[in-house]
Amino acid sequence: MKKKILSSFLVSLFMLFGSFASAQTIKLGILEDQTGNFAIAVVPKIHAYEMAVKEINAKGGVLGRKLEIVRYDTQSDNTRFQEFARRLIEKDKVDVIFGAFSSASREAIRPIIDKARMLYFYNNQYEGGVCDANVFVTGAVPEQQFSTLVPWMMEKYGKKVYTIAADYNFGQISAEWVRNIVKQNGGTMVGEEFIPLDVSQFSQTIQKIQAAKPDVLMTLLVGAKQASFYEQQAAAGLKIPMATSVNVGQAYEHKRFKPPALENMYVTVNYIEEVHDVIKSGEFHDKSKDFMKRFKALYPKEPYVNMEAANAYNAINLYVKGVAKAGSTDKVKVRRALETGISFDGPSGVVKIDPKSHHGSHNIFLVRVAKDHKVEIPKVWKDIQPYWLGQAGCDLTKKDDFSQYTPSKPPTK
Amino acid sequence: MIILFNLFYQFGDALSFLLLAAIGLAVIFGMMKIINLAHGEFITIGAYGTVVSAKILKLPLPIAMAVGVLVTVIFGYILERIIIRHLYGRPLDSVVATWGISLIVSQSFLVIFGPSFEGLQTPLSNFQLGAYSYSQYRLLLILISISILILLYILFLKSNFGTLARATIENPKIASTLGVKVDKVYTVTFCIGSALAGLTGAIYAPTMTIVPSIGQAFIVSAFVTVVTAGASPFIGLIPAASFLSLIQTSVTFYYHATIGVLALLFSVILIIRFLPKGFSGLLIKLKK
Amino acid sequence: MLKKDNIFTISVFIVLLIIPILFDDFYINNISYFMIWTFISLGLALIWGMGGILSFGQTAFFGLAGYSFAIISINFSDIYAVGIWSPILALAITAIFGAIVGYFLFYGGIYDVFIGIVTLAITLVLETFMAQTAGPEWTVGNARLNGFNGMQGMPPIGIKIGEYKFDLQGIGQYYFIVFLAMFLLWLLYKIKKSNFGLILLASKEDRTRVESLGHNVKKIQMITFSLSALLAGVSGILYTNWGGYITPSSMGLIASAMPVIWVAASGKNDFFSVFFGCILLVYISQTLAVNGAQYAIILMGLILVIVTRYFPEGIILMLKKLLTNKFLSKK
Amino acid sequence: MKNQILKIESISAGYETAIVVNSFSYSINQGEILAITGRNGVGKTTLLRAIMGIIPIKSGNLLFNDENITKKTSSERSMLGMSYVPQGREIFTSLSVEENILLPILVRNKVNLKDKLNEIYKFFPILEEKKKSPGGSLSGGQQQQLAIARALVSNPKVILLDEPSEGIQPSIVKFIGEIVQKISTTLKTTFIIVEQNISFISQLNTDCLVVDKGRILSKISSSELRDVEKARKLLSLES
């Protein structure tokens, strides 16, 4: 009898030990702005990470290991990003880092990530051009958003384009893309104005736009202060079709602003929660509906599921596929596995990693905001590649690089 | 003609923004030498008070605005009683305390109301003049800002309360020996400053995105205007705001907004360099 | 020699010196990070606590030094050849700029809160300007200023002693900062006790009186201002070196308020209190952000309000005095 | 026994850690003029400031009309009927002369402002001439008159005067002395005057306390004071 107890004790101890060894989790570090200026667009992202992890763990994880999130609130503050990136790497010893909303916060942690050879997923729409051996990008880039949007707008409304853009990297580089595409398509820029992030009053800008009489107004504005432009242009009766790559798909301005502030605004997104409401059947309808059903089951109070939430969800799944393929969480092995062109069939269809630039391909939806702020989708472009960096000379499969490039300052070949 | 009106509108719009941004701060800083870093949050309270009472209590806009102002005054009153009154005579320490208050308020708004709140529509309509169209409400703002300033001028320079307030500000100890209840004068003055900040928030609420950081859009303009106005803000505020908005609008007109902002900041540096006591100092000198 | 006043300073430094023996990389780097901010605070304590002049724009010098350092290091790829000269050159630029601003302020007859706003305007001009330098035309030699996204890719400070080379990172960086802090604290105490310091302290009480005694107060204030700019520059360079990154937002409104808060809350009249208080406050703020989620900022705000309300001298200075008195009475 | 308007019972007061006024006791009758003199820094001004409530009384009691006012604020003491003319006048430079005078009335029950002003202008005709000018534009003597007028307008029972003759030309000093005497006799107002100018003191019909180290050193009677030379000798001997 005693013997039996002892042996069962030993067995259970052994099992405990064994299970402990195999249950060593894969640690995913997440740095997102739960508070501060960007919180509006970021909270759905955080939930999407959590949802992806829950789903994967429910299926038993990967390589027999569960995923575990280590998350810090970076408070929309670049210095917090730096502090916590180091904390994740040096203290929590995570296997991969996801996160950052603004480009500045991404750039704040990239030196730390590169030095530690950490694997990092940036899951946000941005100005493009990051060619970094350790960085993967699941958000949309200008060649995906503007190469589709701008020619379409010019065809529909006319060839005179006016750009107002936030006066920092995103706005300036995006404006450069718009300028180039307008020229390539035989249009003219009738005006271009850059506006500091702190400006919230736009009377003068509105008058300048009216003086130039454009057919299309590109509004590459960022942040809550600049978003006041929309109410002010509506109050002044500007009535010029607007196009952008940022609004609606991130901070769901069409839900937050009083109609008709965003009337006749066009946006290219790689996902928004309305996809399955607007597109009544087919692949996109089914995938989006399924995703939203699962999302709302977990987070019924979520105000909006934006494109960055989809990107965050895709990022975790892509990473896990990379780990599965590599058979390890070794950072170099996972990177090489991801560079084989891994793809994931997500909320808006297949996202495939471009091996050269580490960016993802996307299906792009053209969204129009109607007078009552209901959303229409006049067009979908399928499988748009992040082609620019690869063409410009970034090939991370052959040569490591740690830079960000722009169309006017491409990689030196 | 249209161009002239256009310039007037642009200038007036910039002017009223500077005036309204600065006015509450001008009272609190100019009269009490408290550097209120929470000024932006007072504006936020006014804006949220207005929007919440218009959206949830379904009050008509003017009444909702009054509620916004009232809420800000109550907040200002409580704050003055429990914290600010211990900071009189320590203007530089007030920086730290009011910064703390600003953190508490803006973050509390985020916790309570979430990152964003559906805004209001700008009241009134717009009108067309040649190629340009204008918002009537913004035209009204110009009038409102100037009339508030005139009322304030009367209150502080012509009324009995104004005499008490100016005496208290100049020399609280002596005012007290003459029977003035210095505490009360401070409280009332602080409440007036709060009310004006709240009013700014209420007035601009229908034209801006309603987020917990809404008030921060005003704060740099406010400080810059108050300081160039100088030690006696009621005299200096209009010339300072006019000068600064003239610089900003004309530079923005010829170049673009970034250069406009840089020009504004640069002219502040130069104004203070050559008029160390601001515009009011210059005016007082000229009068003599 | 061992005065009662020094007991805390010495014990804190002893703790700082043995920390790397007890803790791993993360703590070493994190405490280095906390200490980085002490220099800008000490600079402010010098000009504000001793000189009675509140500068709201110390971050202008922080940023200027950080950017100068970044530009110089990127342009000289052999970091060991440039070595310590790249930060020294950056500091010289900062100190000269500080002297120019100081000349502009004090010889221009600007005083009180006006100084605060002028320096704030200067830092905001720098921030706004740097934020829009994203375009390719904004390069200095090989270094792209890179706008709002900030500059990165600068090598760390490289030190070469004979054949031995090392980067100013990790534990080397840690000890460098500790020794630098010890040296600068000692220097600041010397300044405080010097004739120069006495005149400065007196000018805080009554400027015209000191002037009538024949001292050139304007010049003294200008030199002090330049010194405080230099100290802010030390922080800027160390920060850039620590994270390999410098951004315009480090010169913004929020960033510029932080040193003022650290200094006021710690006790602006005592350099050691500022040094220790600054470390403590950055640590508290980080810890709150790690644990408190959305209530972290509210708590930080409450701490600041309570400190100013109940500890007008600064909480660290009050604690130091309290402990010193107890210490003494027991002996 | 006359009505004792102000009883100072062993008061101590000072700044931070330094005690400047040390267990000072004295009682003053209604309508009496009391002069206090002594070298610089012996606590004369501090005593007045403690009586007026500008600085707190650390120990002892202060009775006004038999009411204990030790803990009252200076504003409350003013309302009870005390007035203060500080050293260096400290008039409000940014307020007009008339606003300066009216200030104490604005915080009191309604009085006919015009009558009150005319009453004051009768004492100080120069102030009527300058009534619209800012206080800061007045000369030293005019400022002193304004400060006295401002103290007088609230019909106080006690007026504390701190160095009224300091930095003022002799003719005005004399004028002020006459006014003090006149007010004291017509309105039965009590005066406590801190003064180092002996000829000014001797001009008044008053006893004089000599103070040193925050205590009363001696008391010189009004009759002894009338002989200026003798008084000067007494005072210089003692100080």
PDB file of N, CA, C and O in Angstrom, chain C residues 35-86:
ATOM      1  N   MET C  35      18.965  57.652 -13.974  1.00  0.00           N
ATOM      2  CA  MET C  35      20.006  58.635 -13.624  1.00  0.00           C
ATOM      3  C   MET C  35      20.258  59.622 -14.760  1.00  0.00           C
ATOM      4  O   MET C  35      20.700  60.745 -14.522  1.00  0.00           O
ATOM      5  N   ILE C  36      19.964  59.202 -15.987  1.00  0.00           N
ATOM      6  CA  ILE C  36      20.158  60.098 -17.130  1.00  0.00           C
ATOM      7  C   ILE C  36      19.432  61.425 -16.911  1.00  0.00           C
ATOM      8  O   ILE C  36      19.934  62.491 -17.228  1.00  0.00           O
ATOM      9  N   TRP C  37      18.236  61.321 -16.344  1.00  0.00           N
ATOM     10  CA  TRP C  37      17.397  62.526 -16.197  1.00  0.00           C
ATOM     11  C   TRP C  37      17.861  63.440 -15.072  1.00  0.00           C
ATOM     12  O   TRP C  37      17.363  64.544 -14.915  1.00  0.00           O
ATOM     13  N   THR C  38      18.785  62.949 -14.228  1.00  0.00           N
ATOM     14  CA  THR C  38      19.176  63.775 -13.082  1.00  0.00           C
ATOM     15  C   THR C  38      19.964  65.011 -13.513  1.00  0.00           C
ATOM     16  O   THR C  38      19.897  66.033 -12.851  1.00  0.00           O
ATOM     17  N   PHE C  39      20.687  64.915 -14.633  1.00  0.00           N
ATOM     18  CA  PHE C  39      21.562  66.040 -14.983  1.00  0.00           C
ATOM     19  C   PHE C  39      20.777  67.261 -15.419  1.00  0.00           C
ATOM     20  O   PHE C  39      21.080  68.380 -15.017  1.00  0.00           O
ATOM     21  N   ILE C  40      19.749  67.040 -16.230  1.00  0.00           N
ATOM     22  CA  ILE C  40      18.912  68.178 -16.639  1.00  0.00           C
ATOM     23  C   ILE C  40      18.239  68.775 -15.393  1.00  0.00           C
ATOM     24  O   ILE C  40      18.084  69.990 -15.270  1.00  0.00           O
ATOM     25  N   SER C  41      17.891  67.907 -14.446  1.00  0.00           N
ATOM     26  CA  SER C  41      17.265  68.393 -13.215  1.00  0.00           C
ATOM     27  C   SER C  41      18.262  69.189 -12.373  1.00  0.00           C
ATOM     28  O   SER C  41      17.913  70.227 -11.808  1.00  0.00           O
ATOM     29  N   LEU C  42      19.501  68.691 -12.299  1.00  0.00           N
ATOM     30  CA  LEU C  42      20.507  69.428 -11.534  1.00  0.00           C
ATOM     31  C   LEU C  42      20.759  70.793 -12.171  1.00  0.00           C
ATOM     32  O   LEU C  42      20.934  71.797 -11.474  1.00  0.00           O
ATOM     33  N   GLY C  43      20.766  70.827 -13.490  1.00  0.00           N
ATOM     34  CA  GLY C  43      20.947  72.102 -14.190  1.00  0.00           C
ATOM     35  C   GLY C  43      19.836  73.067 -13.845  1.00  0.00           C
ATOM     36  O   GLY C  43      20.068  74.264 -13.617  1.00  0.00           O
ATOM     37  N   LEU C  44      18.633  72.542 -13.782  1.00  0.00           N
ATOM     38  CA  LEU C  44      17.506  73.397 -13.435  1.00  0.00           C
ATOM     39  C   LEU C  44      17.593  73.837 -11.976  1.00  0.00           C
ATOM     40  O   LEU C  44      17.296  74.986 -11.636  1.00  0.00           O
ATOM     41  N   ALA C  45      18.036  72.920 -11.111  1.00  0.00           N
ATOM     42  CA  ALA C  45      18.186  73.285  -9.702  1.00  0.00           C
ATOM     43  C   ALA C  45      19.213  74.399  -9.553  1.00  0.00           C
ATOM     44  O   ALA C  45      19.078  75.284  -8.709  1.00  0.00           O
ATOM     45  N   LEU C  46      20.232  74.368 -10.400  1.00  0.00           N
ATOM     46  CA  LEU C  46      21.265  75.405 -10.357  1.00  0.00           C
ATOM     47  C   LEU C  46      20.669  76.769 -10.707  1.00  0.00           C
ATOM     48  O   LEU C  46      20.829  77.744  -9.973  1.00  0.00           O
ATOM     49  N   ILE C  47      19.951  76.824 -11.814  1.00  0.00           N
ATOM     50  CA  ILE C  47      19.483  78.119 -12.290  1.00  0.00           C
ATOM     51  C   ILE C  47      18.228  78.568 -11.530  1.00  0.00           C
ATOM     52  O   ILE C  47      18.017  79.745 -11.296  1.00  0.00           O
ATOM     53  N   TRP C  48      17.437  77.592 -11.094  1.00  0.00           N
ATOM     54  CA  TRP C  48      16.179  77.925 -10.426  1.00  0.00           C
ATOM     55  C   TRP C  48      16.361  77.994  -8.913  1.00  0.00           C
ATOM     56  O   TRP C  48      16.055  79.006  -8.277  1.00  0.00           O
ATOM     57  N   GLY C  49      16.904  76.922  -8.335  1.00  0.00           N
ATOM     58  CA  GLY C  49      17.071  76.876  -6.889  1.00  0.00           C
ATOM     59  C   GLY C  49      18.058  77.913  -6.394  1.00  0.00           C
ATOM     60  O   GLY C  49      17.822  78.615  -5.416  1.00  0.00           O
ATOM     61  N   MET C  50      19.195  78.013  -7.098  1.00  0.00           N
ATOM     62  CA  MET C  50      20.221  78.966  -6.648  1.00  0.00           C
ATOM     63  C   MET C  50      20.021  80.350  -7.250  1.00  0.00           C
ATOM     64  O   MET C  50      20.192  81.351  -6.582  1.00  0.00           O
ATOM     65  N   GLY C  51      19.667  80.388  -8.534  1.00  0.00           N
ATOM     66  CA  GLY C  51      19.586  81.670  -9.217  1.00  0.00           C
ATOM     67  C   GLY C  51      18.205  82.293  -9.190  1.00  0.00           C
ATOM     68  O   GLY C  51      18.041  83.450  -9.575  1.00  0.00           O
ATOM     69  N   GLY C  52      17.200  81.513  -8.756  1.00  0.00           N
ATOM     70  CA  GLY C  52      15.851  82.056  -8.705  1.00  0.00           C
ATOM     71  C   GLY C  52      15.244  82.312 -10.075  1.00  0.00           C
ATOM     72  O   GLY C  52      14.312  83.095 -10.221  1.00  0.00           O
ATOM     73  N   ILE C  53      15.772  81.645 -11.095  1.00  0.00           N
ATOM     74  CA  ILE C  53      15.289  81.878 -12.450  1.00  0.00           C
ATOM     75  C   ILE C  53      14.698  80.582 -12.976  1.00  0.00           C
ATOM     76  O   ILE C  53      15.396  79.584 -13.120  1.00  0.00           O
ATOM     77  N   LEU C  54      13.404  80.579 -13.250  1.00  0.00           N
ATOM     78  CA  LEU C  54      12.769  79.347 -13.731  1.00  0.00           C
ATOM     79  C   LEU C  54      12.818  79.304 -15.245  1.00  0.00           C
ATOM     80  O   LEU C  54      12.216  80.122 -15.923  1.00  0.00           O
ATOM     81  N   SER C  55      13.560  78.351 -15.760  1.00  0.00           N
ATOM     82  CA  SER C  55      13.568  78.128 -17.201  1.00  0.00           C
ATOM     83  C   SER C  55      12.646  76.961 -17.501  1.00  0.00           C
ATOM     84  O   SER C  55      12.789  75.888 -16.934  1.00  0.00           O
ATOM     85  N   PHE C  56      11.712  77.200 -18.399  1.00  0.00           N
ATOM     86  CA  PHE C  56      10.777  76.131 -18.749  1.00  0.00           C
ATOM     87  C   PHE C  56      11.277  75.364 -19.959  1.00  0.00           C
ATOM     88  O   PHE C  56      10.677  74.399 -20.367  1.00  0.00           O
ATOM     89  N   GLY C  57      12.360  75.833 -20.539  1.00  0.00           N
ATOM     90  CA  GLY C  57      12.785  75.237 -21.802  1.00  0.00           C
ATOM     91  C   GLY C  57      14.127  74.566 -21.749  1.00  0.00           C
ATOM     92  O   GLY C  57      14.866  74.565 -22.726  1.00  0.00           O
ATOM     93  N   GLN C  58      14.481  73.941 -20.601  1.00  0.00           N
ATOM     94  CA  GLN C  58      15.763  73.245 -20.519  1.00  0.00           C
ATOM     95  C   GLN C  58      15.849  72.144 -21.573  1.00  0.00           C
ATOM     96  O   GLN C  58      16.931  71.761 -22.005  1.00  0.00           O
ATOM     97  N   THR C  59      14.689  71.656 -21.988  1.00  0.00           N
ATOM     98  CA  THR C  59      14.664  70.585 -22.977  1.00  0.00           C
ATOM     99  C   THR C  59      15.218  71.052 -24.313  1.00  0.00           C
ATOM    100  O   THR C  59      15.638  70.228 -25.123  1.00  0.00           O
ATOM    101  N   ALA C  60      15.226  72.358 -24.568  1.00  0.00           N
ATOM    102  CA  ALA C  60      15.829  72.847 -25.804  1.00  0.00           C
ATOM    103  C   ALA C  60      17.296  72.432 -25.840  1.00  0.00           C
ATOM    104  O   ALA C  60      17.809  71.991 -26.869  1.00  0.00           O
ATOM    105  N   PHE C  61      17.968  72.537 -24.709  1.00  0.00           N
ATOM    106  CA  PHE C  61      19.386  72.190 -24.631  1.00  0.00           C
ATOM    107  C   PHE C  61      19.582  70.676 -24.628  1.00  0.00           C
ATOM    108  O   PHE C  61      20.547  70.159 -25.184  1.00  0.00           O
ATOM    109  N   PHE C  62      18.657  70.009 -23.983  1.00  0.00           N
ATOM    110  CA  PHE C  62      18.636  68.546 -23.994  1.00  0.00           C
ATOM    111  C   PHE C  62      18.609  68.064 -25.443  1.00  0.00           C
ATOM    112  O   PHE C  62      19.424  67.254 -25.876  1.00  0.00           O
ATOM    113  N   GLY C  63      17.658  68.600 -26.195  1.00  0.00           N
ATOM    114  CA  GLY C  63      17.484  68.177 -27.580  1.00  0.00           C
ATOM    115  C   GLY C  63      18.649  68.608 -28.454  1.00  0.00           C
ATOM    116  O   GLY C  63      19.153  67.830 -29.262  1.00  0.00           O
ATOM    117  N   LEU C  64      19.082  69.839 -28.268  1.00  0.00           N
ATOM    118  CA  LEU C  64      20.186  70.347 -29.088  1.00  0.00           C
ATOM    119  C   LEU C  64      21.426  69.467 -28.913  1.00  0.00           C
ATOM    120  O   LEU C  64      22.078  69.075 -29.885  1.00  0.00           O
ATOM    121  N   ALA C  65      21.726  69.135 -27.656  1.00  0.00           N
ATOM    122  CA  ALA C  65      22.899  68.297 -27.397  1.00  0.00           C
ATOM    123  C   ALA C  65      22.703  66.918 -27.986  1.00  0.00           C
ATOM    124  O   ALA C  65      23.611  66.365 -28.613  1.00  0.00           O
ATOM    125  N   GLY C  66      21.509  66.356 -27.788  1.00  0.00           N
ATOM    126  CA  GLY C  66      21.228  65.025 -28.319  1.00  0.00           C
ATOM    127  C   GLY C  66      21.390  64.992 -29.826  1.00  0.00           C
ATOM    128  O   GLY C  66      22.054  64.108 -30.382  1.00  0.00           O
ATOM    129  N   TYR C  67      20.803  65.966 -30.492  1.00  0.00           N
ATOM    130  CA  TYR C  67      20.898  66.013 -31.946  1.00  0.00           C
ATOM    131  C   TYR C  67      22.339  66.267 -32.406  1.00  0.00           C
ATOM    132  O   TYR C  67      22.804  65.635 -33.351  1.00  0.00           O
ATOM    133  N   SER C  68      23.034  67.208 -31.751  1.00  0.00           N
ATOM    134  CA  SER C  68      24.414  67.475 -32.157  1.00  0.00           C
ATOM    135  C   SER C  68      25.252  66.217 -32.026  1.00  0.00           C
ATOM    136  O   SER C  68      26.011  65.858 -32.926  1.00  0.00           O
ATOM    137  N   PHE C  69      25.076  65.543 -30.892  1.00  0.00           N
ATOM    138  CA  PHE C  69      25.821  64.313 -30.651  1.00  0.00           C
ATOM    139  C   PHE C  69      25.511  63.288 -31.745  1.00  0.00           C
ATOM    140  O   PHE C  69      26.420  62.666 -32.312  1.00  0.00           O
ATOM    141  N   ALA C  70      24.224  63.150 -32.068  1.00  0.00           N
ATOM    142  CA  ALA C  70      23.824  62.165 -33.076  1.00  0.00           C
ATOM    143  C   ALA C  70      24.438  62.499 -34.428  1.00  0.00           C
ATOM    144  O   ALA C  70      24.983  61.631 -35.110  1.00  0.00           O
ATOM    145  N   ILE C  71      24.369  63.775 -34.798  1.00  0.00           N
ATOM    146  CA  ILE C  71      24.881  64.175 -36.110  1.00  0.00           C
ATOM    147  C   ILE C  71      26.391  63.934 -36.189  1.00  0.00           C
ATOM    148  O   ILE C  71      26.903  63.373 -37.151  1.00  0.00           O
ATOM    149  N   ILE C  72      27.100  64.321 -35.133  1.00  0.00           N
ATOM    150  CA  ILE C  72      28.553  64.143 -35.141  1.00  0.00           C
ATOM    151  C   ILE C  72      28.912  62.664 -35.198  1.00  0.00           C
ATOM    152  O   ILE C  72      29.732  62.240 -36.019  1.00  0.00           O
ATOM    153  N   SER C  73      28.270  61.852 -34.357  1.00  0.00           N
ATOM    154  CA  SER C  73      28.658  60.430 -34.321  1.00  0.00           C
ATOM    155  C   SER C  73      28.338  59.734 -35.630  1.00  0.00           C
ATOM    156  O   SER C  73      29.084  58.861 -36.053  1.00  0.00           O
ATOM    157  N   ILE C  74      27.191  60.109 -36.258  1.00  0.00           N
ATOM    158  CA  ILE C  74      26.852  59.426 -37.508  1.00  0.00           C
ATOM    159  C   ILE C  74      27.866  59.790 -38.590  1.00  0.00           C
ATOM    160  O   ILE C  74      28.225  58.968 -39.424  1.00  0.00           O
ATOM    161  N   ASN C  75      28.349  61.011 -38.540  1.00  0.00           N
ATOM    162  CA  ASN C  75      29.271  61.446 -39.572  1.00  0.00           C
ATOM    163  C   ASN C  75      30.684  60.902 -39.415  1.00  0.00           C
ATOM    164  O   ASN C  75      31.467  60.931 -40.351  1.00  0.00           O
ATOM    165  N   PHE C  76      31.006  60.442 -38.215  1.00  0.00           N
ATOM    166  CA  PHE C  76      32.324  59.835 -38.027  1.00  0.00           C
ATOM    167  C   PHE C  76      32.123  58.376 -37.711  1.00  0.00           C
ATOM    168  O   PHE C  76      31.801  58.022 -36.577  1.00  0.00           O
ATOM    169  N   SER C  77      32.325  57.544 -38.704  1.00  0.00           N
ATOM    170  CA  SER C  77      31.928  56.151 -38.506  1.00  0.00           C
ATOM    171  C   SER C  77      32.852  55.434 -37.516  1.00  0.00           C
ATOM    172  O   SER C  77      32.418  54.538 -36.823  1.00  0.00           O
ATOM    173  N   ASP C  78      34.102  55.856 -37.427  1.00  0.00           N
ATOM    174  CA  ASP C  78      34.988  55.189 -36.468  1.00  0.00           C
ATOM    175  C   ASP C  78      34.819  55.819 -35.088  1.00  0.00           C
ATOM    176  O   ASP C  78      35.406  56.844 -34.767  1.00  0.00           O
ATOM    177  N   ILE C  79      33.973  55.177 -34.287  1.00  0.00           N
ATOM    178  CA  ILE C  79      33.602  55.807 -33.023  1.00  0.00           C
ATOM    179  C   ILE C  79      34.779  55.902 -32.061  1.00  0.00           C
ATOM    180  O   ILE C  79      34.837  56.780 -31.225  1.00  0.00           O
ATOM    181  N   TYR C  80      35.729  54.980 -32.189  1.00  0.00           N
ATOM    182  CA  TYR C  80      36.838  55.025 -31.230  1.00  0.00           C
ATOM    183  C   TYR C  80      37.810  56.150 -31.555  1.00  0.00           C
ATOM    184  O   TYR C  80      38.472  56.685 -30.684  1.00  0.00           O
ATOM    185  N   ALA C  81      37.858  56.490 -32.861  1.00  0.00           N
ATOM    186  CA  ALA C  81      38.719  57.603 -33.239  1.00  0.00           C
ATOM    187  C   ALA C  81      38.133  58.913 -32.700  1.00  0.00           C
ATOM    188  O   ALA C  81      38.855  59.764 -32.181  1.00  0.00           O
ATOM    189  N   VAL C  82      36.831  59.047 -32.802  1.00  0.00           N
ATOM    190  CA  VAL C  82      36.185  60.263 -32.303  1.00  0.00           C
ATOM    191  C   VAL C  82      36.103  60.229 -30.781  1.00  0.00           C
ATOM    192  O   VAL C  82      36.347  61.211 -30.102  1.00  0.00           O
ATOM    193  N   GLY C  83      35.750  59.016 -30.300  1.00  0.00           N
ATOM    194  CA  GLY C  83      35.708  58.778 -28.866  1.00  0.00           C
ATOM    195  C   GLY C  83      34.884  59.784 -28.114  1.00  0.00           C
ATOM    196  O   GLY C  83      33.789  60.152 -28.512  1.00  0.00           O
ATOM    197  N   ILE C  84      35.459  60.248 -27.052  1.00  0.00           N
ATOM    198  CA  ILE C  84      34.766  61.123 -26.139  1.00  0.00           C
ATOM    199  C   ILE C  84      34.606  62.528 -26.731  1.00  0.00           C
ATOM    200  O   ILE C  84      33.887  63.361 -26.208  1.00  0.00           O
ATOM    201  N   TRP C  85      35.289  62.753 -27.871  1.00  0.00           N
ATOM    202  CA  TRP C  85      35.228  64.102 -28.431  1.00  0.00           C
ATOM    203  C   TRP C  85      33.879  64.431 -29.020  1.00  0.00           C
ATOM    204  O   TRP C  85      33.503  65.604 -29.059  1.00  0.00           O
ATOM    205  N   SER C  86      33.155  63.447 -29.493  1.00  0.00           N
ATOM    206  CA  SER C  86      31.861  63.774 -30.085  1.00  0.00           C
ATOM    207  C   SER C  86      30.875  64.309 -29.035  1.00  0.00           C
ATOM    208  O   SER C  86      30.249  65.342 -29.267  1.00  0.00           O
TER     209      SER C  86
END
